[in-house]
PDB file of C-alpha atoms in Angstrom:
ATOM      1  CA  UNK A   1       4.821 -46.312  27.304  1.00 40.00           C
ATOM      2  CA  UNK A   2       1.862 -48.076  27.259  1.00 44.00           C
ATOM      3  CA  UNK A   3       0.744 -50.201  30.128  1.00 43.00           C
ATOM      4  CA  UNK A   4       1.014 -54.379  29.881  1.00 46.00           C
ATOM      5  CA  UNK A   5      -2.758 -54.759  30.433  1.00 44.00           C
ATOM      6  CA  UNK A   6      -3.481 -52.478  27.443  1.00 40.00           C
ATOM      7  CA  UNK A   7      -1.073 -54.344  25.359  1.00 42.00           C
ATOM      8  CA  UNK A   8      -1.815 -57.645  26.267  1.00 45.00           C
ATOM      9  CA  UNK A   9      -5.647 -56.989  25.543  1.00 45.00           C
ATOM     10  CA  UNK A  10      -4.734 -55.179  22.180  1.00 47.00           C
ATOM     11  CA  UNK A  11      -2.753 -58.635  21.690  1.00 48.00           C
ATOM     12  CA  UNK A  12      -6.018 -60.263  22.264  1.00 46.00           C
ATOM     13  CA  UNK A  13      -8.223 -58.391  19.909  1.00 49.00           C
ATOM     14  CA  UNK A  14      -5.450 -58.356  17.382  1.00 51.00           C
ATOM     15  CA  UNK A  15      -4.667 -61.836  16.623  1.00 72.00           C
ATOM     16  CA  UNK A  16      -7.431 -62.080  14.732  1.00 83.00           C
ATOM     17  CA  UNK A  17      -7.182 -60.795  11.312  1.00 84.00           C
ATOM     18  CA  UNK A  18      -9.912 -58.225  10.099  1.00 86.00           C
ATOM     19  CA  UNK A  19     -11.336 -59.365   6.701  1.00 86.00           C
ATOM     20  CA  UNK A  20     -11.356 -57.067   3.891  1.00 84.00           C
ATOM     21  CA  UNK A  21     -14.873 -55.484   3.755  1.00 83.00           C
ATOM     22  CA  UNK A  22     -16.067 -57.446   0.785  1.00 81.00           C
ATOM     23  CA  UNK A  23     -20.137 -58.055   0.281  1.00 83.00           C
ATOM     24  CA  UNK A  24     -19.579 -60.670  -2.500  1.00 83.00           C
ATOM     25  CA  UNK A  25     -16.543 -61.750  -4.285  1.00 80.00           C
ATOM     26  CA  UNK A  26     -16.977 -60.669  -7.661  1.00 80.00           C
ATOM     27  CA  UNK A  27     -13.693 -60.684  -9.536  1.00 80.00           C
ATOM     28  CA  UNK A  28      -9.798 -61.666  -9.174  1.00 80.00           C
ATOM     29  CA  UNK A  29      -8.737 -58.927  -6.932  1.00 82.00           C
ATOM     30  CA  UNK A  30     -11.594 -59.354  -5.011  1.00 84.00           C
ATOM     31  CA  UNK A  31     -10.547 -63.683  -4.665  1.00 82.00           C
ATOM     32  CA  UNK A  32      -6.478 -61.958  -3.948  1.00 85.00           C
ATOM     33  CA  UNK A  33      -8.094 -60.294  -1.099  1.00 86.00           C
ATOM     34  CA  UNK A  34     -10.140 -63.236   0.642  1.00 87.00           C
ATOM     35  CA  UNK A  35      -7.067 -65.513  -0.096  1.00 88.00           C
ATOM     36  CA  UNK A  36      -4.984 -63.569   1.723  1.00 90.00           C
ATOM     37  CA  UNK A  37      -7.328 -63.048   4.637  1.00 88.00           C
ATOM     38  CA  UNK A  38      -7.788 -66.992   4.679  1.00 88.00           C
ATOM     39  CA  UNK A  39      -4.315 -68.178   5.085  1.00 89.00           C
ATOM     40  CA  UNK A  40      -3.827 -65.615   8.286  1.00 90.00           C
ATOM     41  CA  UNK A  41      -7.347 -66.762   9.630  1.00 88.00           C
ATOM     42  CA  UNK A  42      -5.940 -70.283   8.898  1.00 87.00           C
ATOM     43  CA  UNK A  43      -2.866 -69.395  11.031  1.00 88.00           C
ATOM     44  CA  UNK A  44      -4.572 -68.263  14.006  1.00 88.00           C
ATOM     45  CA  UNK A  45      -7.226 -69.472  16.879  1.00 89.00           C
ATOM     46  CA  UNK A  46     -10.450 -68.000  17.882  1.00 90.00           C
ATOM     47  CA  UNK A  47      -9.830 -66.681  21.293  1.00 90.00           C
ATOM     48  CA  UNK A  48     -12.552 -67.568  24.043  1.00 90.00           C
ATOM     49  CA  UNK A  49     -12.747 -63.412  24.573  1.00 90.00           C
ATOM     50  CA  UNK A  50     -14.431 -62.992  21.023  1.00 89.00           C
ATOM     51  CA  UNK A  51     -17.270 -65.664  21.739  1.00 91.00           C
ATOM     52  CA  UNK A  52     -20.099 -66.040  25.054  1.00 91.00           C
ATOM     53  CA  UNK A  53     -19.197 -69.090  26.816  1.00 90.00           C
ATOM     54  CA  UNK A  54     -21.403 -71.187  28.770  1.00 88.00           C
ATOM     55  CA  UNK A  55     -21.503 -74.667  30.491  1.00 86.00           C
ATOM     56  CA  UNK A  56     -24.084 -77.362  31.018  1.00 86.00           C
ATOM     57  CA  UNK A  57     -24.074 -81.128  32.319  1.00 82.00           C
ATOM     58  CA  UNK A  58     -23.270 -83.366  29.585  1.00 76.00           C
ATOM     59  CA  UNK A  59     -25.576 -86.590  29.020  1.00 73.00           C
ATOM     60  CA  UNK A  60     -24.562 -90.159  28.672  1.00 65.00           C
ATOM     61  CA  UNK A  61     -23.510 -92.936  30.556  1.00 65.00           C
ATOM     62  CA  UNK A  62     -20.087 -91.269  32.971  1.00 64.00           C
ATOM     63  CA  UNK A  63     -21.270 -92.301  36.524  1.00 65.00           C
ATOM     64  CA  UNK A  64     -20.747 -89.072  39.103  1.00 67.00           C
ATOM     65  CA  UNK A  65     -18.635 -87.252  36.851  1.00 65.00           C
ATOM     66  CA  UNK A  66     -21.810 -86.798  34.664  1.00 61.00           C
ATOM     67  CA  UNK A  67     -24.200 -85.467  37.525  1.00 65.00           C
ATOM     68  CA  UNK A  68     -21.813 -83.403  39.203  1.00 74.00           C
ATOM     69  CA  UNK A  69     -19.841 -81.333  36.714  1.00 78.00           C
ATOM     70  CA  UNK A  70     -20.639 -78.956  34.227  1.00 83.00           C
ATOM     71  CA  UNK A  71     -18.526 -80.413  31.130  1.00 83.00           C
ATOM     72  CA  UNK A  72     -20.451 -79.560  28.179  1.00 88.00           C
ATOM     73  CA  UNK A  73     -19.414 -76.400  26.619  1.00 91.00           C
ATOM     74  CA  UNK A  74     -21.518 -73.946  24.488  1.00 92.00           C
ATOM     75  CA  UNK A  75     -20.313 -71.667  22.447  1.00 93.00           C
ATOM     76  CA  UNK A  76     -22.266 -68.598  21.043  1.00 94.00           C
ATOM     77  CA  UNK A  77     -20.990 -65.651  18.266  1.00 92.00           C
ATOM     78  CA  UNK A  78     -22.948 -63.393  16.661  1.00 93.00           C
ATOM     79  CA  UNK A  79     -23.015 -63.600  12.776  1.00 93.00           C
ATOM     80  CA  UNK A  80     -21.954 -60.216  12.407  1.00 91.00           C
ATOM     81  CA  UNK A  81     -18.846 -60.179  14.333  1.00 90.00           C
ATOM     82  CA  UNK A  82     -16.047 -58.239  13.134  1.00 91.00           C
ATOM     83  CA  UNK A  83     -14.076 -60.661  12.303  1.00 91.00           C
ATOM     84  CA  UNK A  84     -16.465 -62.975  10.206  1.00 91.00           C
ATOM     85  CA  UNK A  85     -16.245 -61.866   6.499  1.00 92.00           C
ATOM     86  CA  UNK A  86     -19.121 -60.059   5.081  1.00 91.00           C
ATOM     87  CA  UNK A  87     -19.346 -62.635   2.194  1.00 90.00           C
ATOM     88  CA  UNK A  88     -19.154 -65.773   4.749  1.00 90.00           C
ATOM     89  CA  UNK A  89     -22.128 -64.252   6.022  1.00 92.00           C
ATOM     90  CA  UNK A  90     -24.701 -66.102   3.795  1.00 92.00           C
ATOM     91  CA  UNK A  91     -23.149 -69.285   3.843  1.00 92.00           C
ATOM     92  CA  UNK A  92     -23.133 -69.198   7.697  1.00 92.00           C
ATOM     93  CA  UNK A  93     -26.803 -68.570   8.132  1.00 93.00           C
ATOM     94  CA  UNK A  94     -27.444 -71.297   6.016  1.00 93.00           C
ATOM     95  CA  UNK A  95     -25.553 -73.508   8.085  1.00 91.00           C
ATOM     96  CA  UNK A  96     -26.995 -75.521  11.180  1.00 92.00           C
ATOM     97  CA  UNK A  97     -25.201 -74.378  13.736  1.00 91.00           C
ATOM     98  CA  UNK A  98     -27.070 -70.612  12.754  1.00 91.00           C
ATOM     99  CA  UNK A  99     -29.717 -69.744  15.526  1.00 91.00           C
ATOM    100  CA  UNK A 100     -32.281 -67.210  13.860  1.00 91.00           C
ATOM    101  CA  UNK A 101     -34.072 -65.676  16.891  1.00 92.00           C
ATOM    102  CA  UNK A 102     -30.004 -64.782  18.517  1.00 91.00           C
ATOM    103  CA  UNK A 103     -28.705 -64.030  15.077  1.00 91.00           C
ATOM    104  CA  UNK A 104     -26.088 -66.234  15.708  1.00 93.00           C
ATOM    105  CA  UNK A 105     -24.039 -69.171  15.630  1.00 93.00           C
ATOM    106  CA  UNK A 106     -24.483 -72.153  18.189  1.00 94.00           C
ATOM    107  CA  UNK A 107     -21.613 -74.771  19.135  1.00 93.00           C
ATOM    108  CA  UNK A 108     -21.485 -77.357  21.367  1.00 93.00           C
ATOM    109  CA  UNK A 109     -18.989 -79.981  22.427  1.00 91.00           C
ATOM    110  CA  UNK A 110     -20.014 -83.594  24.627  1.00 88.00           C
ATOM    111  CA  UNK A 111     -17.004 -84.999  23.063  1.00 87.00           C
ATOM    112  CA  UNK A 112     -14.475 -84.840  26.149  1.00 86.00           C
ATOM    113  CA  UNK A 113     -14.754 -85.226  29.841  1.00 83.00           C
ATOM    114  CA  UNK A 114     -12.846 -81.666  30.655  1.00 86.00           C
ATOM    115  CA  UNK A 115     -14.863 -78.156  30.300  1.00 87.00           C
ATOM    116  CA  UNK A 116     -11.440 -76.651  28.720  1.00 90.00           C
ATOM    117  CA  UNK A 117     -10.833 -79.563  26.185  1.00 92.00           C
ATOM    118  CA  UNK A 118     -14.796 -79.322  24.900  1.00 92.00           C
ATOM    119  CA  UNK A 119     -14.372 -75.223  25.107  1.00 92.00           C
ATOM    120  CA  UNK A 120     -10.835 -75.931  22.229  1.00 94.00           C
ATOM    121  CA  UNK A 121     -13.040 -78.591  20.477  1.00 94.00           C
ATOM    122  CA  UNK A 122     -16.030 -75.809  19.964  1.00 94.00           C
ATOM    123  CA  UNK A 123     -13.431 -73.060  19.241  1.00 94.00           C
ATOM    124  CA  UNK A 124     -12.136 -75.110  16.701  1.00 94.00           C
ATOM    125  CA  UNK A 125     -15.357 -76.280  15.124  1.00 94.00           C
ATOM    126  CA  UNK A 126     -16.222 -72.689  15.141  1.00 94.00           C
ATOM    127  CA  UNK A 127     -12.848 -72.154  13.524  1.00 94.00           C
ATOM    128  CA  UNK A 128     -13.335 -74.596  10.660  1.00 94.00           C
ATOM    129  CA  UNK A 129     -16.936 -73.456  10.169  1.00 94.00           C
ATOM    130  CA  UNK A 130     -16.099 -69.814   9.569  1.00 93.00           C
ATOM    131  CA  UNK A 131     -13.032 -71.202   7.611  1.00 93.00           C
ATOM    132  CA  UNK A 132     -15.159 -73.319   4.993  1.00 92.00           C
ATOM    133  CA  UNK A 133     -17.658 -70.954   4.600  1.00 91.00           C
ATOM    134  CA  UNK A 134     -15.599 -68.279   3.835  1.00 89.00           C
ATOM    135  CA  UNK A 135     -13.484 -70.642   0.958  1.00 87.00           C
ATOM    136  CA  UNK A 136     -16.588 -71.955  -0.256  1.00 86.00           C
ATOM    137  CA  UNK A 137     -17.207 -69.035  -2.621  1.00 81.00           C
ATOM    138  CA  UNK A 138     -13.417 -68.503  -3.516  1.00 80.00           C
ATOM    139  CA  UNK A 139     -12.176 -69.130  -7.045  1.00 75.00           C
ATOM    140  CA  UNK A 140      -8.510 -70.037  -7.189  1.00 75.00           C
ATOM    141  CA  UNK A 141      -6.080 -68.806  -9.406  1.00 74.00           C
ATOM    142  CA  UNK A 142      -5.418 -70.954 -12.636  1.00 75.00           C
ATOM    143  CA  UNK A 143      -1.342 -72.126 -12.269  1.00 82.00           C
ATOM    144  CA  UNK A 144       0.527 -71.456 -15.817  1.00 85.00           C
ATOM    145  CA  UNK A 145       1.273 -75.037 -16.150  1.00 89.00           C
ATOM    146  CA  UNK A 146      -2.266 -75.838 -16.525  1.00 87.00           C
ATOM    147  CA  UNK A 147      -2.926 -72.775 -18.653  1.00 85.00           C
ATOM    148  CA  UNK A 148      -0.620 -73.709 -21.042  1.00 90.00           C
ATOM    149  CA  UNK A 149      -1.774 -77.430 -20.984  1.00 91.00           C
ATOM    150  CA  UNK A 150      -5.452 -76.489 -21.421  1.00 91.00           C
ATOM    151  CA  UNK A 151      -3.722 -73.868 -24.856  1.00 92.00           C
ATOM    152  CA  UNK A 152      -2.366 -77.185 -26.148  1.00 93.00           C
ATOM    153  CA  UNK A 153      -5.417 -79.266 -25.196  1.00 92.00           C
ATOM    154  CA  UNK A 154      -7.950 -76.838 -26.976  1.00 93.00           C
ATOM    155  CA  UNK A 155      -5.341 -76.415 -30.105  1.00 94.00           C
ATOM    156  CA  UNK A 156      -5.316 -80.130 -30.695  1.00 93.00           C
ATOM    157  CA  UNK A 157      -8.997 -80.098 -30.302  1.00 95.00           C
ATOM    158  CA  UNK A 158      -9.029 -77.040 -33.374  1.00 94.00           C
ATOM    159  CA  UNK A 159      -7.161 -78.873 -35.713  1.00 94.00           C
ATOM    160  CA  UNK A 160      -8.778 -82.207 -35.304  1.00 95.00           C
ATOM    161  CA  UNK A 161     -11.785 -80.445 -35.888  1.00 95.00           C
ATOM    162  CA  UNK A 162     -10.641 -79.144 -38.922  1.00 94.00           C
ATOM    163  CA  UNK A 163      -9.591 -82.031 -40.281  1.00 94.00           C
ATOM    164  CA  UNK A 164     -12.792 -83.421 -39.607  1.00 94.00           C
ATOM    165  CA  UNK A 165     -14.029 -80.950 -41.637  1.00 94.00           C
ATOM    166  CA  UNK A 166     -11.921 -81.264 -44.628  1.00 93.00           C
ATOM    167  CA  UNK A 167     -12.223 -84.835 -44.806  1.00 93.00           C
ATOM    168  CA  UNK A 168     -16.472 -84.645 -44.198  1.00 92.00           C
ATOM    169  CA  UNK A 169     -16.238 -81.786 -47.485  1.00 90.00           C
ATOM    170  CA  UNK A 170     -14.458 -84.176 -49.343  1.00 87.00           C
ATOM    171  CA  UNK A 171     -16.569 -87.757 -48.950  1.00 86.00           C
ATOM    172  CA  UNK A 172     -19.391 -85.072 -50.084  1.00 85.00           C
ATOM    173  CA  UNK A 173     -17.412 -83.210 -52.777  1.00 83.00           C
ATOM    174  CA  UNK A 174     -16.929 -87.232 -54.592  1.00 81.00           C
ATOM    175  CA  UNK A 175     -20.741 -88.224 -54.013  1.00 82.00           C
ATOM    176  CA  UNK A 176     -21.338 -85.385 -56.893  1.00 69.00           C
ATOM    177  CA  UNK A 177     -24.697 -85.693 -59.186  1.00 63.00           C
ATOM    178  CA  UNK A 178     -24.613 -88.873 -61.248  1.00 60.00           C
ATOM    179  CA  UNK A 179     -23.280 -88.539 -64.375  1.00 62.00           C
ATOM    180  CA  UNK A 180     -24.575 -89.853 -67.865  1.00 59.00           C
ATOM    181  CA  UNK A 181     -28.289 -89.238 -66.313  1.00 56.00           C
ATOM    182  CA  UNK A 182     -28.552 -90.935 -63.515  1.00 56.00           C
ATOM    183  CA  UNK A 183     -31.862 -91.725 -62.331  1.00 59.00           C
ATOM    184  CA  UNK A 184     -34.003 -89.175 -63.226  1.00 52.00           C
TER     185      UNK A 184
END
């Protein structure tokens, strides 16, 4: 039997989903894969375990609540975390939230007055970052309705073509070399 702390830290650490250990998506099975990953990312929540936490005063106009409580929340996670995909990686550095000299990602939240509610708004901006950069680079999959549209589309386009053709061959075929001598 194992023990409720064990399980409800495994429970922790597992409701993330690991990404598939892709460098670069490269090819269909390779877009399956990420696809797949994404929708159970997109299902789930960062939890606060899986990122460094720490608090500051916020700025702005807010009277004592301003001076006296620490309400602005920063969140930190290293690039390289487990559960970042490898091919999200490049996108995320790029980003502006990426801090160079940590390696990492930087969020902050002002937005509320609460330290939990700006602590969910930087988990979530964290959430959509790592979401978008990770679909940026993901091809989806053609539906058969458009497939077959684009077949029709590109056969109209060959036999317009070749009617172009035909009629072009015959406005030259009738222009001919004068007859009777011509000019020359």
């Amino acid at each position: 039997m194992i023990p409720n702390v064990v399980r409800r830290a495994f429970s922790i650490v597992k409701s993330l989903p690991i990404p598939p250990n892709i460098a670069a998506l490269e090819g269909p099975a390779d877009w399956a894969d990420a696809r797949k990953w994404i929708s159970q990312f997109e299902a789930e929540s960062i939890p606060k375990t899986l990122v460094e936490l720490s608090f500051s005063r916020s700025s702005g106009p807010g009277g004592q609540n301003v001076n006296k409580v620490n309400t602005k929340a920063t969140v930190r996670c290293s690039v390289n975390a487990y559960w970042i995909p490898p091919w999200a990686r490049p996108a995320l550095v790029s980003s502006s939230q990426y801090v160079a000299s940590s390696h990492s990602l930087l969020i902050t939240s002002t937005v509320h007055r609460s330290q939990s509610e700006n602590i969910e708004d930087c988990l979530t901006k964290l959430h959509n970052l790592v979401l978008s950069a990770a679909s940026a680079s993901v091809k989806n999959e053609t539906p058969e309705e458009t497939k077959k549209r684009v077949e029709g589309y590109q056969k109209a386009q060959k036999e317009r073509n070749k009617r172009s053709k035909i009629h072009r061959s015959s406005v030259k075929q009738f222009r001919g070399k004068a007859k009777g001598g011509g000019w020359d």
